[in-house]
Amino acid sequence: MGDVNPLVSTSNSMDGDAFEARFTDLCKKGLSLDEKTCLGAMKLFKETKHLVSSNVSSAERTVEEAERFWFSFVLYSLNRLSEKDGDSAQQKSDENRFTLCQILRATKLNIVYFFEELPQFVVKAGLVLTNMYGEDWESRLEAKEMQANFEHLTLISKSYKRAFWELFLSSDANIGKQESATSAPDYLSKYHRFGWLLFLALRVHAFSRFADLVTCANGFVSVLAILILHVPICYRNFKINDSPRFVKKGEKGVDLLASLCNMYDASEAELRRTLKMTNKLMEDILKKKPCPAFECKTETLEHIDTDGLVYFEGLLEEQSFLSNLSILENNYNNATRNRGDLDERLFINEEDSLLVFGSLSGEDVNISGIKRKFDSIASPSKTITSPLSPHCHRASHVNGVLGPLNGKVASTPVSTAMTTAKWLRTFICPLPSRPSAELQHFLSSCDKDVTNDVIRRAHIILEAIFPCSHDCSLTGSLRSANLMDDTWMEQRRLETLKLYYRVLEAMCTAEAQILRAPNLTPLLTNERFHRCMLACSAELVLATHKTATMLFPTVLGRTGITAFDLSKVIESFIRHEKSLPRELKRHLNSLEERLLESMVWDKGSSLYNTLIVARPALSSEINRLGLLAEPMPSLDAIAMHINFSGGQNGDVRSPKRQCTDYRSVLVERNSFTSPAKDRLLAFSNLRKAPLQSVFASPTRPNPVGGGETCAETGINIFFSKLSQLELPFKEITRNYRKQLQGRPEVYCSVFVDRSSTQQNGRTRQDHVGIVAFYNTKFIPAIKYLLEELDLSRTTTRTTQVPESNNSNDGPCPGSPKVASFPSLPDMSPMKVSAKHNVYVSPLRASKMDALISHSARSYYACVGESTRAFQSPSKDLTAINNQLNSTRNIRIKLKFDDLEGGLVSDSMVANSLYLQSWSHTLASSPGAALKSEQPES
């Protein structure tokens, strides 16, 4: 297929035939699809078109915008999912293939907008896609991989562009005015393109299809090394023997690779290995014979230590350069012709219409926050660096060369990823791959030595998380990429294993101190605990390398645990790995937020298995809804699955049941957009409970006492993590949309089960906007409680009496009714009387223990800071209530006789907070639509 012209009607009508006619017109005229492909597209379109209306209302966009998005989603899904078994992409003719770029140009959409909105389509159309294309449609669609790959290429292309123009732009040029490659001298812009095409060849032939960010960064650094060795020195912006950039020098000259590693925090061993692959590609694709650099006499190699380097004669020289550039272009075309993916060459041209914000027609698309998120990813100034990141120095001119004084590049998302990977190399990789002597002491101090069990489990679980392909039938570039994948998997397994042993040792040391005993049998023999530790270690290793595949929650499925299981170890992991870089702490904080926000509440979560023990009153409802998790798959079952699948990627059957609620498939696990929160640095006594009480059998008593079961301890810790703020619903949704980590599917695609009702003659499940869910589901379900609260409020007002007796026993008469809620929200002091300056504030945590201790026998909240013990507080409470209930409008001070402070009953505190909680509930309306659903008072 050739280029396509934008062809989407701007009609705001979404009525039946006209809607279908516009889609047909797009397929036949806009994309020139053949009849068979058009029929397949129309079939998928008809099955999903009823979902478009919800896409309009939930995302607050126009009909025309929603239509263009839906057309692109349908065509993208058709292109990815229409291939049947035995009908590979290579067997399709060019006429029947169309790419994502062609789809977006025809629908006048930006790439960023497309990937931002794709998750909502996947969630809403999930059932349809399952019925039409099978259970494996999600893995074949590769939506999350494509989005992560797009983000990585955006970052790499910007880093490559910045590095190239710092190295090869003339020193007296104005960088601000010549930032675009197209405004530079003709040959320089061609050298720039040559380098990007060489990098793409490396991705296509040597790397895996969705290589991680750190691997890609090593690739573009190897390309920089080749350009430095081959671009004529007249285009250089540095003097290699007198530059603050190339600081690694020896007797033979500048150590080029070591200097580049110093600049970009790359691993020298990894860079040399990547450079070797890059040289091999030039030899195979360009048919160039490599020569040892020390044998070549050329000015580009002067003052460089040439040991271990190779040089290609005529690579960038004028007589052969254009031919080499053309060969790389054709090679990329041939290698990617039948994939239907993005044309990755567009990333070096930021003026391409697919990268410019706003639609191709020049209109702005109504999506709040997308450009801000994109800028946060790409901007070097908005990235918080890890503790190992180099300090950013102001640029200075040294010998007419613009650059940082210490040879380090400015902080960018790519450099942050590289410094985080450097932490892994520095702190984790040197560690032994077996338990240390101290850890072995804990393992052997159990009722029986569990060392071999721990080693065997780690081997099986890590093989499941990082499987090898074991496919010897591949040839050529596929085999090269496959071998690199296997090497990559082996390296990640080893890093995860070492990190697991390191943190496990620290946790055992802390646990032994809490329990005052070295025997940790209940913890170290707990299968679920070890799998959670291995999963958390693997997730950190994956986050360090910024993978485009194996995104969370992959580790859950491959280890057989649930989101609730993993949430138990995240805080402890952060607390016990002192050297963890800030980026990884932010990643775990963001991950925990996501777990608490939605994943632990999924059907099949082990939360419910613990909840029925800790809260028996809920067991009947939990069982009725079928929320319980299935048993965790055994270690032997996982080992058998690995052997049976031959190491191919695949999840063991997780205890989390498959439910019809299709959650988001695009995970913004990117730490660049995660909030930097350090709330895990302060822990209450509750959060310091022994780990073995969290992972022990739910019915067992807590080993540190307190009279509660382990299930109650785990549930209390879990609920202590949730936000207790009183905020109007409208304010919550408005601020959530502004957050960088906010995901549209949270407020645009809320799952609603309408199986009990019929619409259009059929029952179905659907996804609606958060406001629609609030009006149609939440309010009807909670209305009875709101009415009960309102009735209590009215009753309290009418049953108060102005006078009271002088009894010294029991609560003070006239005190408001105690609230029915067991816990009180935290808030600022609140005025509780319209006529008197009396305020009530929550009890400070520092006084809580003294007030409710068995020795104090006091259950009252203090007014002021008095600590005096009172013999008969009810008299003072009676006096206060008489003053507050007085109808006289005179200005007097409340008198507490000779007491240093007075007391207010806990019932008054509860009622005051109770009334404010009720007022916040009524104030939670986001608009008129919500107001109509609130109960009348």
CSV table of N, CA and C in Angstrom, one decimal, residues 1 4-9 19-46 70-76 78-79 95-98 102-103 106-107:
chain,number,residue,atom,x,y,z
A,1,MET,N,0.8,-1.2,0.0
A,1,MET,CA,0.0,0.0,0.0
A,1,MET,C,0.9,1.2,0.0
A,4,VAL,N,-1.4,7.3,2.4
A,4,VAL,CA,-2.9,7.5,2.4
A,4,VAL,C,-3.1,8.9,2.7
A,5,ASN,N,-4.3,9.4,2.3
A,5,ASN,CA,-4.7,10.7,2.6
A,5,ASN,C,-5.7,10.7,3.7
A,6,PRO,N,-5.7,11.7,4.6
A,6,PRO,CA,-6.7,11.8,5.7
A,6,PRO,C,-8.1,11.8,5.1
A,7,LEU,N,-9.0,10.9,5.6
A,7,LEU,CA,-10.3,10.8,5.0
A,7,LEU,C,-11.3,10.4,6.1
A,8,VAL,N,-11.7,11.4,6.9
A,8,VAL,CA,-12.7,11.2,7.9
A,8,VAL,C,-13.6,12.4,7.9
A,9,SER,N,-14.9,12.1,7.8
A,9,SER,CA,-15.9,13.1,7.8
A,9,SER,C,-15.9,13.8,9.2
A,19,PHE,N,-23.1,6.5,10.2
A,19,PHE,CA,-21.9,6.1,10.9
A,19,PHE,C,-21.1,4.9,10.2
A,20,GLU,N,-21.8,3.9,9.8
A,20,GLU,CA,-21.2,2.8,9.1
A,20,GLU,C,-20.7,3.2,7.7
A,21,ALA,N,-21.4,4.1,7.1
A,21,ALA,CA,-21.0,4.6,5.7
A,21,ALA,C,-19.6,5.3,5.8
A,22,ARG,N,-19.4,6.1,6.9
A,22,ARG,CA,-18.2,6.8,7.0
A,22,ARG,C,-17.0,5.8,7.3
A,23,PHE,N,-17.3,4.8,8.1
A,23,PHE,CA,-16.3,3.7,8.3
A,23,PHE,C,-15.9,3.0,7.0
A,24,THR,N,-17.0,2.6,6.2
A,24,THR,CA,-16.7,2.0,5.0
A,24,THR,C,-15.9,2.8,4.0
A,25,ASP,N,-16.2,4.1,4.0
A,25,ASP,CA,-15.5,5.0,3.2
A,25,ASP,C,-14.0,5.1,3.6
A,26,LEU,N,-13.8,5.1,4.8
A,26,LEU,CA,-12.4,5.1,5.3
A,26,LEU,C,-11.6,3.9,4.9
A,27,CYS,N,-12.3,2.7,5.0
A,27,CYS,CA,-11.6,1.5,4.6
A,27,CYS,C,-11.3,1.4,3.1
A,28,LYS,N,-12.3,1.8,2.3
A,28,LYS,CA,-12.1,1.6,0.9
A,28,LYS,C,-11.3,2.7,0.2
A,29,LYS,N,-11.6,3.9,0.6
A,29,LYS,CA,-11.0,5.1,-0.1
A,29,LYS,C,-9.8,5.6,0.7
A,30,GLY,N,-9.9,5.6,2.0
A,30,GLY,CA,-8.8,6.1,2.9
A,30,GLY,C,-7.6,5.2,2.9
A,31,LEU,N,-7.9,3.8,3.0
A,31,LEU,CA,-6.8,2.9,3.2
A,31,LEU,C,-6.7,1.9,2.0
A,32,SER,N,-7.7,2.0,1.1
A,32,SER,CA,-7.7,1.1,-0.1
A,32,SER,C,-7.6,-0.4,0.2
A,33,LEU,N,-8.4,-0.8,1.2
A,33,LEU,CA,-8.4,-2.2,1.6
A,33,LEU,C,-9.2,-3.0,0.6
A,34,ASP,N,-8.8,-4.3,0.4
A,34,ASP,CA,-9.6,-5.1,-0.5
A,34,ASP,C,-10.9,-5.5,0.2
A,35,GLU,N,-11.7,-6.2,-0.6
A,35,GLU,CA,-13.1,-6.5,-0.2
A,35,GLU,C,-13.1,-7.4,1.1
A,36,LYS,N,-12.2,-8.4,1.1
A,36,LYS,CA,-12.2,-9.4,2.2
A,36,LYS,C,-11.8,-8.7,3.5
A,37,THR,N,-10.8,-7.8,3.4
A,37,THR,CA,-10.4,-7.1,4.6
A,37,THR,C,-11.4,-6.1,5.1
A,38,CYS,N,-12.1,-5.5,4.1
A,38,CYS,CA,-13.2,-4.5,4.5
A,38,CYS,C,-14.3,-5.3,5.2
A,39,LEU,N,-14.6,-6.5,4.8
A,39,LEU,CA,-15.7,-7.2,5.4
A,39,LEU,C,-15.3,-7.6,6.8
A,40,GLY,N,-14.1,-8.0,7.0
A,40,GLY,CA,-13.6,-8.3,8.4
A,40,GLY,C,-13.6,-7.1,9.3
A,41,ALA,N,-13.2,-5.9,8.7
A,41,ALA,CA,-13.3,-4.7,9.5
A,41,ALA,C,-14.7,-4.3,9.9
A,42,MET,N,-15.6,-4.4,8.9
A,42,MET,CA,-17.0,-4.1,9.2
A,42,MET,C,-17.6,-5.0,10.2
A,43,LYS,N,-17.2,-6.2,10.2
A,43,LYS,CA,-17.8,-7.2,11.2
A,43,LYS,C,-17.4,-6.8,12.6
A,44,LEU,N,-16.1,-6.5,12.8
A,44,LEU,CA,-15.6,-6.0,14.1
A,44,LEU,C,-16.3,-4.7,14.5
A,45,PHE,N,-16.4,-3.8,13.5
A,45,PHE,CA,-17.0,-2.5,13.8
A,45,PHE,C,-18.4,-2.6,14.3
A,46,LYS,N,-19.2,-3.5,13.6
A,46,LYS,CA,-20.6,-3.6,14.0
A,46,LYS,C,-20.8,-4.2,15.4
A,70,TRP,N,-12.4,5.5,17.5
A,70,TRP,CA,-12.9,4.1,17.4
A,70,TRP,C,-12.6,3.5,16.1
A,71,PHE,N,-12.6,4.3,15.0
A,71,PHE,CA,-12.2,3.7,13.7
A,71,PHE,C,-10.8,3.2,13.8
A,72,SER,N,-9.9,4.0,14.4
A,72,SER,CA,-8.5,3.6,14.4
A,72,SER,C,-8.3,2.3,15.3
A,73,PHE,N,-9.0,2.3,16.4
A,73,PHE,CA,-8.9,1.1,17.3
A,73,PHE,C,-9.4,-0.2,16.6
A,74,VAL,N,-10.5,-0.1,15.9
A,74,VAL,CA,-11.0,-1.3,15.2
A,74,VAL,C,-10.0,-1.7,14.1
A,75,LEU,N,-9.5,-0.8,13.3
A,75,LEU,CA,-8.6,-1.2,12.3
A,75,LEU,C,-7.2,-1.7,12.8
A,76,TYR,N,-6.8,-1.1,13.9
A,76,TYR,CA,-5.5,-1.6,14.5
A,76,TYR,C,-5.7,-3.1,15.0
A,78,LEU,N,-8.0,-5.2,14.0
A,78,LEU,CA,-8.1,-6.1,12.9
A,78,LEU,C,-6.8,-6.5,12.3
A,79,ASN,N,-5.9,-5.5,12.2
A,79,ASN,CA,-4.6,-5.8,11.6
A,79,ASN,C,-3.7,-6.7,12.4
A,95,GLU,N,-0.5,-5.7,-0.7
A,95,GLU,CA,-1.8,-5.0,-1.0
A,95,GLU,C,-2.8,-5.2,0.2
A,96,ASN,N,-2.6,-6.3,0.9
A,96,ASN,CA,-3.6,-6.5,2.0
A,96,ASN,C,-3.1,-6.0,3.4
A,97,ARG,N,-1.8,-5.5,3.4
A,97,ARG,CA,-1.2,-5.0,4.6
A,97,ARG,C,-1.4,-3.5,4.8
A,98,PHE,N,-1.7,-3.1,6.0
A,98,PHE,CA,-1.7,-1.7,6.3
A,98,PHE,C,-1.1,-1.5,7.7
A,102,GLN,N,-0.3,4.3,8.7
A,102,GLN,CA,-1.3,4.6,7.7
A,102,GLN,C,-2.7,4.8,8.3
A,103,ILE,N,-3.0,4.0,9.3
A,103,ILE,CA,-4.3,4.2,10.0
A,103,ILE,C,-4.4,5.5,10.7
A,106,ALA,N,-4.8,8.3,8.2
A,106,ALA,CA,-6.2,8.4,7.6
A,106,ALA,C,-7.2,8.9,8.6
A,107,THR,N,-7.0,8.6,9.8
A,107,THR,CA,-8.0,9.0,10.8
A,107,THR,C,-7.6,10.4,11.5
